Amino acid sequence: MRKSVEQTRSSASQQSADSSPAGSSLYSEILELSRSSGSKFRLMSKTLRLLAERFQSPYAAIHVQNRSEVLQDDCHTGRSDPNFWKPSVQRFLTESLASKESRARILRAKSGTDRLAYLSAPLFDGSGGTNGAIALIARVKDQIEATNRLGLLESVCRYASLAAELTIRQSAPQPSMPGSSSAPMIRHSATTLNELAFAITNDLRNKTGCGQIALGWVRGSHVDILSISGLDEVRRNSPGITSLRGAMEECLDNGGLLVCQRDDPWAKDDVSRHRLHLQWHRDTKGDAVASLPLRHCERTVAVLSVRRGSDRPFSRDELERIRGVLESSIVGAMVFAGVAGRSLWKHFLASLRNSGRVVTSSKWVGPKTVVTGVLAALSYLTFGTLPYRVTVPCTTAPAEVRQLSAPFEAPLLSGTIVEGDVVQKGEVLCEFDRQDLLHQQAELQAQLAVQEREQDRALANGTPHEAQLSMANQVLTKERLAIVNRRLEQAVIRAPFHGIVVAGDLRQRIGTVLPRGEPLYRIAPNDHWSIELEVPEIHVAQLEKGMHGAFSTYSQPDLVYPISVRRIRGSSGIRNGRNIFVAEAVLQSAAPPSAQASRGASRSSPILRPGIQGVAAVDVGRRPIWWVLSHRLLDYVRLNLWL
């Protein structure tokens, strides 16, 4: 049964839980995490994993919101599948976020003494209000242990919330003194574009005293956010990141400085026109926000977005000074880092684009058309790919064959089914003479009746030992009668399933006494077929187990059946004077495709039979176009000229 316990922990229970050695160790470890974590979200994520480890929780989840930024994280321990616990824990976390209180729910199995407890505790911001919650599942012995663990979880969550606020205050940037330099100090170890962006945002935040600084790199008509100060990772799908990216792309489209803040006369006109910055301004609870494009060689290559409290609005001179410093000393380094960090393929594409610009700038239409066509053809032949198929002859064979043998020694009475006939499940294939069995059945039934009368007479005469002897004889007679009845059933051989007779012809043996175990028929099911592919040596290295393809027979090439390669035999053989390897493929569907099934629905015999030959095409993947067109010639040259 399921039992729910909804309660809020008292301060006394909290103190008792806090005083435990496990609680003291948790507090000290959280304190160490707050010293090593650079942001609140990073501290909360590490705290979640610490709690999951200490509570031995198979699944734990957290949800924290700080203005427009949201942290949603989860973790699991042990060998159990986290997807089994995730829906219920996430649902319990959602309920806890709505109630804003500590909650516990105990689940007890129908059998056994094991219990599981869903535990959740709220998280708090600097003003004392709840801004999230942690939920996890733990094994408990009884309700008292669940209550104690809930108290410990609530106390640890309060302590972690306080540690997070202290971390934010300690890492908050100090505003720069008037007249100080606005240029960020870039670490010399920053070699890639992302490392450089991380250094710029964090150093610029410390210099300017802004609450948040984000740097985005322009890629075509979009902006890719490289770094946000105070965050180790940029989650592209979070609501805050989406709003920030929209504001950056609005600045890119506008091509100039955009500002949205309260009581600012010089920015009022811009606010009325640029709605994405206004939305960002509202999402940050009224903070002053601004975005400025960074140009290099008359082209916008990056966008810088800044945000700070509404009590400290931006001035145009301050933003222009920041942009001037960055464009004069930083943007060039970013462009160089972006170019230096590109792969060889991206370098080639950039060179190709530059060549295209030169061609398109020509005044003559003819040269532009010819050069463009040649470059396009060469690029397609060099880098384009095509699906490549290996086409080989093949033969059908039954994937399963059922052997039917004589169940006992008896004369054969009838057997008209021959090799090649299609049989239905339960259809009579042959019959054995049952006269002797019927006589034995009648004799045993008569003996059984006599023994029952003898038992009744013995009971009437008061001789129990004779009655027991008669009962034992009845048991023996019944067992013999059961054997005879079973042989009577086995005297009629029936088809075990729908299929085709691949071997067997008893027409010339009717009346002959067949010994027990004599082979009668071999039947193969219609819906299980194996395709034996005759793969030449030049193609065997390209085939692998699990590849898919299609099969069609010479007799009915309009019907195509899907196949899947099951295995490739290790040794070769000679067939039709060629050295080949046999690959076995499974026919995925013995029925013809739906569009063609109507033509074969009226046929009384199956479409496929053992030994039917055809052609199979196996998809081995995509190959470069130049290889598809020239690999046979290249192989011939290598083998004959030793190149």
XYZ file of C-alpha atoms in Angstrom:
643
model
C 0.000 0.000 0.000
C 1.014 3.624 -0.478
C 1.204 5.986 2.458
C 1.662 9.784 2.209
C 3.131 11.944 4.951
C 3.012 15.705 4.428
C 4.720 17.702 7.179
C 6.979 20.671 7.916
C 9.950 20.120 10.193
C 10.148 21.870 13.547
C 13.300 23.600 14.719
C 13.901 20.991 17.417
C 14.036 18.150 14.914
C 16.321 20.231 12.742
C 18.767 20.728 15.577
C 18.774 17.059 16.407
C 19.448 16.197 12.773
C 22.120 18.860 12.463
C 23.990 17.568 15.435
C 24.534 14.164 13.846
C 28.014 13.342 12.505
C 26.629 12.953 8.979
C 25.045 16.411 9.165
C 28.235 18.048 10.456
C 30.225 16.441 7.645
C 27.700 17.682 5.096
C 27.934 21.245 6.373
C 31.718 21.283 6.246
C 31.739 19.864 2.720
C 29.170 22.436 1.552
C 31.346 25.162 3.043
C 34.324 23.842 1.061
C 32.198 23.726 -2.095
C 31.130 27.350 -1.617
C 34.785 28.394 -1.467
C 35.706 26.538 -4.657
C 32.551 27.338 -6.673
C 32.502 30.511 -8.690
C 28.734 30.827 -8.998
C 25.540 30.035 -7.133
C 24.313 27.569 -9.718
C 27.577 25.669 -9.673
C 27.401 25.393 -5.868
C 23.796 24.143 -6.005
C 24.659 21.553 -8.670
C 27.542 20.214 -6.565
C 25.339 20.221 -3.445
C 22.745 18.112 -5.283
C 25.339 15.454 -6.109
C 26.686 15.519 -2.561
C 23.185 14.934 -1.137
C 22.487 12.120 -3.625
C 25.701 10.406 -2.549
C 25.098 10.819 1.200
C 21.434 9.773 1.046
C 22.336 6.927 -1.361
C 19.576 8.214 -3.600
C 19.050 6.478 -6.961
C 17.736 9.758 -8.404
C 17.763 13.410 -7.237
C 16.665 16.648 -8.951
C 16.908 20.401 -8.336
C 15.140 23.483 -9.680
C 16.445 26.968 -8.810
C 15.434 30.292 -10.373
C 17.405 33.502 -9.989
C 15.634 36.294 -11.864
C 15.648 35.253 -15.510
C 18.180 32.435 -15.019
C 17.019 28.919 -14.213
C 19.003 25.873 -13.062
C 17.431 22.483 -13.744
C 19.727 19.579 -12.962
C 19.506 15.942 -11.895
C 21.800 13.062 -10.994
C 21.612 9.400 -10.044
C 23.676 6.848 -8.140
C 23.798 3.069 -8.158
C 23.041 0.633 -10.961
C 19.302 1.277 -11.306
C 17.906 2.905 -14.426
C 17.422 6.661 -13.734
C 14.564 6.803 -16.266
C 12.537 4.575 -13.923
C 12.691 7.164 -11.109
C 12.752 10.381 -13.141
C 8.980 10.886 -13.836
C 7.881 10.350 -10.221
C 10.694 12.443 -8.658
C 10.193 15.281 -11.159
C 6.453 15.233 -10.422
C 7.156 15.328 -6.669
C 9.594 18.228 -7.238
C 6.942 20.182 -9.150
C 4.467 19.686 -6.303
C 7.105 20.849 -3.797
C 7.795 23.995 -5.813
C 4.100 24.814 -5.664
C 3.733 24.160 -1.911
C 7.039 25.875 -0.958
C 7.358 23.583 2.085
C 9.335 20.523 3.129
C 7.501 17.357 2.152
C 7.888 13.590 2.572
C 5.997 10.710 1.031
C 6.602 7.100 2.082
C 5.992 4.189 -0.290
C 5.720 0.670 1.121
C 5.880 -2.467 -1.031
C 3.005 -4.954 -0.969
C 5.374 -7.666 0.220
C 8.460 -7.242 2.357
C 9.630 -4.531 4.746
C 11.542 -2.273 2.336
C 10.288 1.303 2.116
C 11.129 4.256 -0.085
C 10.666 7.886 0.836
C 10.313 10.856 -1.509
C 11.907 13.840 0.284
C 11.972 17.505 -0.761
C 13.059 20.757 0.858
C 12.842 24.357 -0.406
C 15.757 26.626 -1.279
C 15.838 30.302 -0.350
C 17.190 33.539 -1.823
C 18.787 36.483 -0.039
C 15.445 38.031 0.965
C 14.212 34.837 2.650
C 11.754 33.842 -0.071
C 11.798 30.451 -1.756
C 13.409 30.287 -5.184
C 13.596 26.547 -5.768
C 13.652 23.094 -4.224
C 15.597 19.834 -4.065
C 13.814 16.462 -4.317
C 15.278 12.981 -3.963
C 14.313 9.410 -3.150
C 15.894 7.402 -0.326
C 15.496 4.018 1.349
C 14.183 4.175 4.938
C 13.264 1.618 7.591
C 10.237 3.371 9.027
C 8.463 6.698 9.342
C 10.784 7.884 12.139
C 13.860 7.528 9.925
C 12.039 9.309 7.082
C 11.208 12.182 9.471
C 14.827 12.473 10.610
C 16.131 12.449 7.042
C 13.635 15.118 6.034
C 14.845 17.320 8.892
C 18.459 16.830 7.822
C 17.613 17.615 4.179
C 15.750 20.812 5.145
C 18.611 21.974 7.358
C 21.225 21.269 4.665
C 19.149 23.107 2.026
C 18.910 26.175 4.282
C 22.645 26.047 4.893
C 23.376 25.676 1.160
C 21.083 28.631 0.354
C 22.967 30.788 2.861
C 26.318 29.617 1.475
C 25.147 30.454 -2.056
C 24.221 34.008 -1.072
C 27.598 34.464 0.638
C 29.297 33.144 -2.504
C 27.435 35.693 -4.648
C 28.409 38.572 -2.350
C 32.043 37.526 -2.185
C 32.295 37.149 -5.969
C 30.308 40.327 -6.760
C 32.477 42.758 -8.757
C 33.471 46.061 -7.241
C 32.714 49.124 -9.366
C 35.710 50.798 -10.923
C 36.894 54.112 -9.606
C 36.278 57.160 -11.792
C 39.056 57.636 -14.229
C 40.361 54.106 -14.016
C 41.146 52.154 -17.131
C 38.220 50.323 -18.707
C 40.316 47.821 -20.626
C 39.933 44.230 -19.452
C 43.049 42.338 -18.469
C 43.190 39.283 -20.763
C 45.014 36.199 -19.571
C 47.938 35.242 -21.778
C 46.928 31.557 -21.527
C 43.727 32.195 -23.516
C 44.447 30.602 -26.901
C 41.001 29.694 -28.252
C 38.047 31.933 -29.006
C 35.951 30.537 -26.136
C 38.769 30.968 -23.594
C 39.327 34.510 -24.803
C 35.613 35.327 -24.509
C 35.517 33.878 -20.985
C 38.454 36.044 -19.945
C 36.936 39.177 -21.526
C 33.516 38.850 -19.861
C 34.828 38.124 -16.366
C 37.602 40.736 -16.418
C 35.289 43.358 -17.919
C 32.718 42.604 -15.231
C 35.304 43.234 -12.507
C 36.383 46.499 -14.177
C 32.968 47.995 -14.865
C 30.984 46.724 -11.884
C 28.214 45.284 -14.051
C 26.064 42.469 -12.735
C 26.366 40.452 -15.937
C 28.312 40.710 -19.196
C 27.764 38.447 -22.189
C 29.783 38.185 -25.394
C 28.347 36.707 -28.575
C 30.117 35.838 -31.844
C 28.414 36.661 -35.146
C 27.882 33.686 -37.450
C 26.047 34.841 -40.525
C 22.764 36.426 -39.432
C 22.808 34.779 -35.992
C 24.732 35.324 -32.769
C 26.358 32.450 -30.893
C 26.808 33.295 -27.191
C 30.376 32.342 -26.254
C 30.529 33.356 -22.594
C 28.472 34.919 -19.787
C 30.258 36.254 -16.739
C 29.758 34.149 -13.650
C 28.657 31.051 -15.592
C 30.892 28.122 -16.456
C 28.482 26.832 -19.093
C 26.008 28.502 -21.448
C 22.781 26.477 -21.735
C 21.338 27.471 -25.059
C 17.714 26.483 -24.366
C 17.202 28.164 -20.997
C 14.688 31.083 -20.988
C 17.258 33.665 -19.882
C 19.730 32.679 -22.613
C 17.002 32.781 -25.269
C 15.972 36.313 -24.272
C 19.613 37.447 -24.232
C 20.339 35.947 -27.663
C 17.294 37.688 -29.111
C 18.531 41.043 -27.808
C 21.992 40.424 -29.296
C 20.572 39.563 -32.709
C 18.379 42.675 -32.539
C 21.530 44.735 -31.959
C 23.206 42.971 -34.904
C 20.272 43.801 -37.195
C 20.197 47.423 -35.997
C 23.965 47.882 -36.329
C 24.206 50.381 -33.466
C 24.099 50.832 -29.709
C 20.820 49.770 -28.025
C 19.917 50.640 -24.414
C 16.851 49.945 -22.280
C 16.686 51.437 -18.771
C 14.397 53.521 -16.600
C 14.272 57.338 -16.685
C 16.774 57.704 -19.525
C 15.836 60.460 -22.006
C 18.474 59.602 -24.616
C 17.291 55.973 -24.872
C 13.488 56.421 -24.877
C 13.177 56.428 -28.660
C 15.214 53.242 -28.947
C 13.108 51.495 -26.311
C 9.915 52.148 -28.217
C 11.338 50.583 -31.374
C 13.429 47.672 -30.125
C 11.063 45.275 -28.415
C 13.538 42.454 -27.741
C 15.641 44.689 -25.505
C 12.476 45.823 -23.775
C 11.576 42.155 -23.176
C 15.067 41.484 -21.791
C 14.651 44.559 -19.557
C 11.372 43.156 -18.191
C 12.796 39.653 -17.694
C 15.563 41.082 -15.491
C 13.016 42.855 -13.228
C 13.832 46.320 -14.518
C 17.653 46.181 -14.654
C 19.486 48.498 -17.037
C 20.478 46.527 -20.166
C 22.467 47.490 -23.237
C 24.029 45.882 -26.325
C 26.761 47.276 -28.533
C 28.179 45.843 -31.782
C 31.928 45.265 -32.086
C 33.340 45.844 -35.576
C 36.495 44.735 -37.326
C 37.363 45.965 -40.822
C 33.946 47.617 -41.231
C 32.151 44.376 -40.347
C 30.322 43.461 -37.140
C 32.028 40.359 -35.738
C 30.719 40.291 -32.165
C 28.034 41.721 -29.876
C 28.607 42.702 -26.231
C 25.597 42.822 -23.896
C 25.812 44.302 -20.388
C 23.387 44.432 -17.451
C 23.396 45.985 -13.998
C 20.980 47.304 -11.376
C 18.341 49.893 -12.231
C 19.884 52.333 -9.701
C 23.023 52.593 -11.874
C 21.929 53.412 -15.451
C 24.390 53.420 -18.337
C 25.668 56.568 -20.003
C 26.441 56.840 -23.694
C 30.021 57.933 -23.025
C 30.641 54.915 -20.790
C 29.350 52.427 -23.374
C 31.203 54.123 -26.255
C 34.417 54.045 -24.203
C 34.004 50.302 -23.584
C 33.378 49.675 -27.262
C 36.339 51.797 -28.297
C 38.705 49.942 -25.977
C 37.493 46.536 -27.125
C 37.598 47.378 -30.838
C 41.075 48.819 -30.581
C 42.742 46.090 -28.543
C 40.572 42.992 -28.230
C 38.421 42.422 -31.305
C 41.415 41.866 -33.565
C 42.735 39.198 -31.215
C 39.317 37.521 -31.184
C 39.201 37.439 -34.985
C 42.703 35.961 -35.074
C 41.791 33.362 -32.427
C 38.654 32.439 -34.364
C 40.627 31.966 -37.582
C 43.474 30.105 -35.872
C 41.077 27.709 -34.174
C 39.344 26.661 -37.377
C 39.798 23.172 -38.743
C 41.356 22.434 -42.136
C 37.899 21.860 -43.596
C 36.675 25.271 -42.422
C 39.817 26.896 -43.831
C 39.069 25.313 -47.179
C 35.474 26.516 -47.110
C 36.622 30.030 -46.275
C 39.069 29.994 -49.201
C 36.307 28.700 -51.438
C 34.033 31.530 -50.359
C 36.745 34.080 -51.036
C 37.310 32.631 -54.506
C 33.580 32.822 -55.090
C 33.573 36.507 -54.193
C 36.352 37.123 -56.726
C 34.436 35.288 -59.437
C 31.168 37.048 -58.710
C 32.891 40.422 -58.860
C 33.876 39.877 -62.513
C 32.072 41.954 -65.131
C 31.775 39.101 -67.641
C 28.870 36.718 -67.305
C 30.486 33.925 -69.370
C 33.621 33.412 -67.229
C 31.577 33.587 -64.060
C 29.199 30.898 -65.313
C 31.968 28.574 -66.524
C 34.125 28.908 -63.425
C 31.161 28.512 -61.121
C 29.998 25.382 -62.957
C 33.466 23.813 -62.950
C 33.970 24.535 -59.264
C 30.546 23.164 -58.428
C 31.163 19.968 -60.425
C 34.602 19.426 -58.902
C 33.285 20.059 -55.410
C 30.428 17.638 -55.963
C 32.693 14.921 -57.334
C 35.282 15.440 -54.614
C 33.132 15.862 -51.533
C 29.746 14.502 -52.582
C 28.592 11.028 -51.632
C 26.208 8.491 -53.110
C 24.475 5.433 -51.671
C 26.506 2.403 -52.726
C 24.992 -1.040 -53.193
C 26.631 -4.423 -53.668
C 24.559 -6.486 -56.132
C 25.101 -10.263 -56.058
C 23.199 -13.417 -57.167
C 21.389 -15.351 -54.483
C 19.199 -18.389 -53.791
C 16.284 -18.887 -51.421
C 16.386 -21.530 -48.699
C 14.026 -22.280 -45.802
C 15.157 -20.726 -42.557
C 13.516 -23.519 -40.546
C 12.671 -27.113 -41.510
C 10.461 -29.404 -39.407
C 11.113 -33.186 -39.704
C 8.074 -35.488 -39.332
C 8.767 -39.181 -38.549
C 6.703 -42.338 -37.974
C 5.517 -42.342 -34.319
C 5.331 -46.174 -34.065
C 5.631 -49.252 -36.213
C 2.444 -49.706 -38.267
C 1.291 -50.132 -41.875
C 0.888 -46.915 -43.899
C -2.765 -46.434 -44.827
C -2.664 -43.246 -46.963
C -0.290 -40.431 -47.976
C -1.131 -38.257 -50.966
C 0.932 -35.171 -50.028
C 4.164 -34.913 -52.024
C 7.148 -32.579 -52.215
C 6.193 -29.052 -53.309
C 2.635 -29.126 -51.952
C 1.448 -26.211 -49.825
C -0.207 -27.354 -46.595
C -2.197 -25.528 -43.951
C -1.833 -25.951 -40.223
C -3.710 -29.085 -39.092
C -4.065 -30.533 -42.598
C -3.758 -34.353 -42.796
C -0.514 -35.449 -44.438
C -0.731 -39.234 -44.049
C -2.470 -41.932 -41.949
C -1.383 -45.255 -40.405
C -3.589 -48.359 -40.035
C -5.420 -48.143 -36.690
C -7.335 -51.447 -36.588
C -4.945 -53.131 -34.153
C -4.990 -50.035 -31.949
C -8.786 -49.946 -31.966
C -8.906 -53.623 -30.917
C -6.441 -52.926 -28.119
C -8.546 -49.961 -27.042
C -11.732 -52.080 -26.900
C -9.939 -54.870 -25.020
C -8.537 -52.488 -22.425
C -11.898 -50.786 -21.945
C -13.490 -54.217 -21.334
C -10.771 -55.128 -18.834
C -11.324 -51.846 -17.043
C -15.073 -52.556 -16.766
C -14.407 -56.062 -15.376
C -11.961 -54.684 -12.809
C -14.482 -52.092 -11.650
C -17.069 -54.888 -11.102
C -14.528 -56.939 -9.173
C -13.818 -53.940 -6.961
C -17.526 -53.494 -6.229
C -17.916 -57.211 -5.394
C -14.880 -57.165 -3.116
C -16.235 -54.195 -1.235
C -19.627 -55.886 -0.927
C -18.057 -59.118 0.429
C -15.959 -57.205 2.932
C -12.550 -58.158 1.463
C -10.649 -54.871 1.306
C -7.367 -56.434 0.116
C -9.080 -57.733 -3.017
C -10.666 -54.313 -3.565
C -7.229 -52.631 -3.348
C -5.765 -55.159 -5.797
C -8.612 -54.429 -8.210
C -7.988 -50.686 -7.898
C -4.274 -51.170 -8.720
C -5.196 -53.197 -11.794
C -7.532 -50.408 -12.861
C -4.688 -47.854 -12.661
C -2.465 -50.116 -14.783
C -5.244 -50.652 -17.343
C -5.949 -46.911 -17.563
C -2.272 -46.149 -18.251
C -2.212 -48.755 -21.049
C -5.437 -47.290 -22.425
C -3.887 -43.775 -22.396
C -0.915 -45.088 -24.415
C -3.258 -46.644 -26.952
C -5.346 -43.455 -27.202
C -2.210 -41.372 -27.746
C -1.079 -43.700 -30.538
C -4.515 -43.424 -32.120
C -4.049 -39.641 -32.218
C -0.528 -40.027 -33.629
C -1.776 -42.365 -36.311
C -2.947 -39.301 -38.253
C 0.053 -37.090 -39.185
C -0.970 -33.429 -39.509
C 0.899 -30.290 -40.620
C 2.271 -28.404 -37.562
C 2.032 -25.003 -39.304
C 1.349 -23.308 -42.619
C 4.159 -24.200 -44.971
C 5.459 -26.074 -47.964
C 6.629 -29.676 -48.195
C 10.307 -29.604 -49.153
C 10.864 -33.399 -49.028
C 8.731 -36.526 -48.820
C 6.668 -38.779 -51.132
C 4.835 -41.776 -49.600
C 2.607 -42.747 -52.515
C 4.731 -45.790 -53.405
C 4.890 -47.003 -49.796
C 1.181 -47.292 -48.972
C 0.563 -50.640 -47.236
C 4.189 -50.961 -46.148
C 4.920 -51.399 -42.458
C 7.062 -48.412 -41.541
C 9.365 -48.709 -38.527
C 9.279 -46.183 -35.705
C 11.347 -43.052 -36.505
C 11.160 -43.527 -40.271
C 11.375 -40.036 -41.960
C 8.070 -39.073 -43.554
C 8.094 -35.399 -44.548
C 10.156 -32.227 -44.200
C 8.072 -29.017 -43.988
C 9.275 -25.402 -44.073
C 7.117 -22.422 -42.978
C 6.098 -19.916 -45.631
C 6.980 -16.851 -43.544
C 10.595 -17.741 -42.664
C 13.084 -17.743 -45.521
C 16.835 -17.468 -45.673
C 18.617 -15.891 -48.644
C 22.080 -17.240 -49.509
C 24.095 -14.461 -51.163
C 26.971 -15.460 -53.436
C 29.421 -12.664 -52.653
C 32.563 -12.327 -54.826
C 35.923 -11.734 -53.182
C 36.036 -8.093 -54.295
C 32.892 -7.287 -52.272
C 33.179 -9.513 -49.205
C 35.218 -6.944 -47.247
C 32.447 -4.344 -47.632
C 29.633 -6.500 -46.244
C 28.951 -6.594 -42.522
C 26.430 -8.230 -40.267
C 23.261 -6.176 -39.831
C 23.332 -4.415 -43.217
C 19.999 -4.074 -44.997
C 19.060 -4.456 -48.624
C 16.481 -5.796 -51.062
C 15.874 -9.097 -52.870
C 13.999 -9.916 -56.074
C 13.549 -13.198 -57.948
C 14.148 -13.833 -61.631
C 10.606 -15.184 -61.988
C 8.927 -12.124 -60.456
C 11.264 -9.129 -60.680
C 8.397 -6.713 -59.969
C 8.218 -7.883 -56.334
C 10.938 -6.602 -53.987
C 11.480 -8.020 -50.494
C 13.523 -6.380 -47.703
C 16.403 -8.440 -46.299
C 18.963 -8.127 -43.507
C 22.418 -9.751 -43.486
C 22.630 -12.236 -40.578
C 26.123 -13.713 -40.996
C 28.989 -14.172 -43.441
C 30.544 -17.614 -43.562
C 34.249 -17.701 -42.866
C 35.344 -19.986 -45.697
C 34.921 -19.627 -49.432
C 33.572 -22.087 -51.972
C 33.357 -22.686 -55.689
C 30.030 -22.093 -57.450
C 29.644 -21.901 -61.198
C 33.411 -21.752 -61.570
C 33.779 -18.721 -59.294
C 35.341 -18.385 -55.860
C 32.628 -16.897 -53.660
C 31.746 -16.370 -50.000
C 28.232 -17.254 -48.859
C 26.435 -14.624 -46.796
C 23.157 -15.538 -45.118
C 20.404 -12.927 -45.076
C 17.035 -13.010 -43.356
C 13.912 -12.174 -45.336
C 12.245 -9.553 -43.148
C 8.820 -10.052 -44.720
C 7.760 -13.017 -46.848
C 4.661 -11.150 -48.055
C 4.986 -8.928 -51.132
C 4.744 -5.152 -50.752
C 1.246 -3.782 -50.246
C 1.211 -2.064 -53.623
C 1.895 -5.387 -55.366
C 0.145 -7.807 -53.008
C -3.093 -7.583 -54.942
C -1.470 -9.276 -57.950
C -0.287 -12.206 -55.838
C -3.231 -12.534 -53.452
C -5.168 -14.880 -55.725
C -2.343 -17.413 -56.147
C -2.906 -20.678 -54.357
C 0.827 -21.435 -54.029
C 3.359 -19.281 -52.185
C 5.415 -16.808 -54.134
C 8.716 -18.055 -52.654
C 9.922 -21.653 -52.818
C 13.211 -23.326 -51.867
C 15.904 -22.972 -54.491
C 14.445 -19.936 -56.286
C 17.233 -17.768 -57.675
C 17.330 -14.014 -57.846
C 19.402 -10.891 -57.240
C 20.069 -9.149 -53.919
C 21.283 -5.573 -53.482
C 22.831 -4.775 -50.076
C 23.261 -1.156 -48.934
C 26.813 -0.788 -47.624
C 26.544 2.945 -46.890
C 27.412 6.168 -48.634
C 30.673 6.389 -50.548
C 32.443 9.317 -52.250
C 31.307 9.844 -55.811
C 34.833 9.674 -57.191
C 35.331 6.289 -55.476
C 32.056 4.891 -56.851
C 33.057 5.890 -60.390
C 36.685 4.775 -60.289
C 37.256 2.096 -57.628
C 37.113 -0.826 -60.093
C 39.696 0.813 -62.356
C 41.881 1.708 -59.383
C 41.749 -1.865 -58.065
C 42.696 -3.232 -61.499
C 45.658 -0.848 -61.733
C 46.858 -1.716 -58.225
C 46.680 -5.460 -58.855
C 48.247 -5.477 -62.310
C 50.752 -2.615 -62.112
C 51.574 -2.915 -58.399
C 50.944 0.747 -57.712
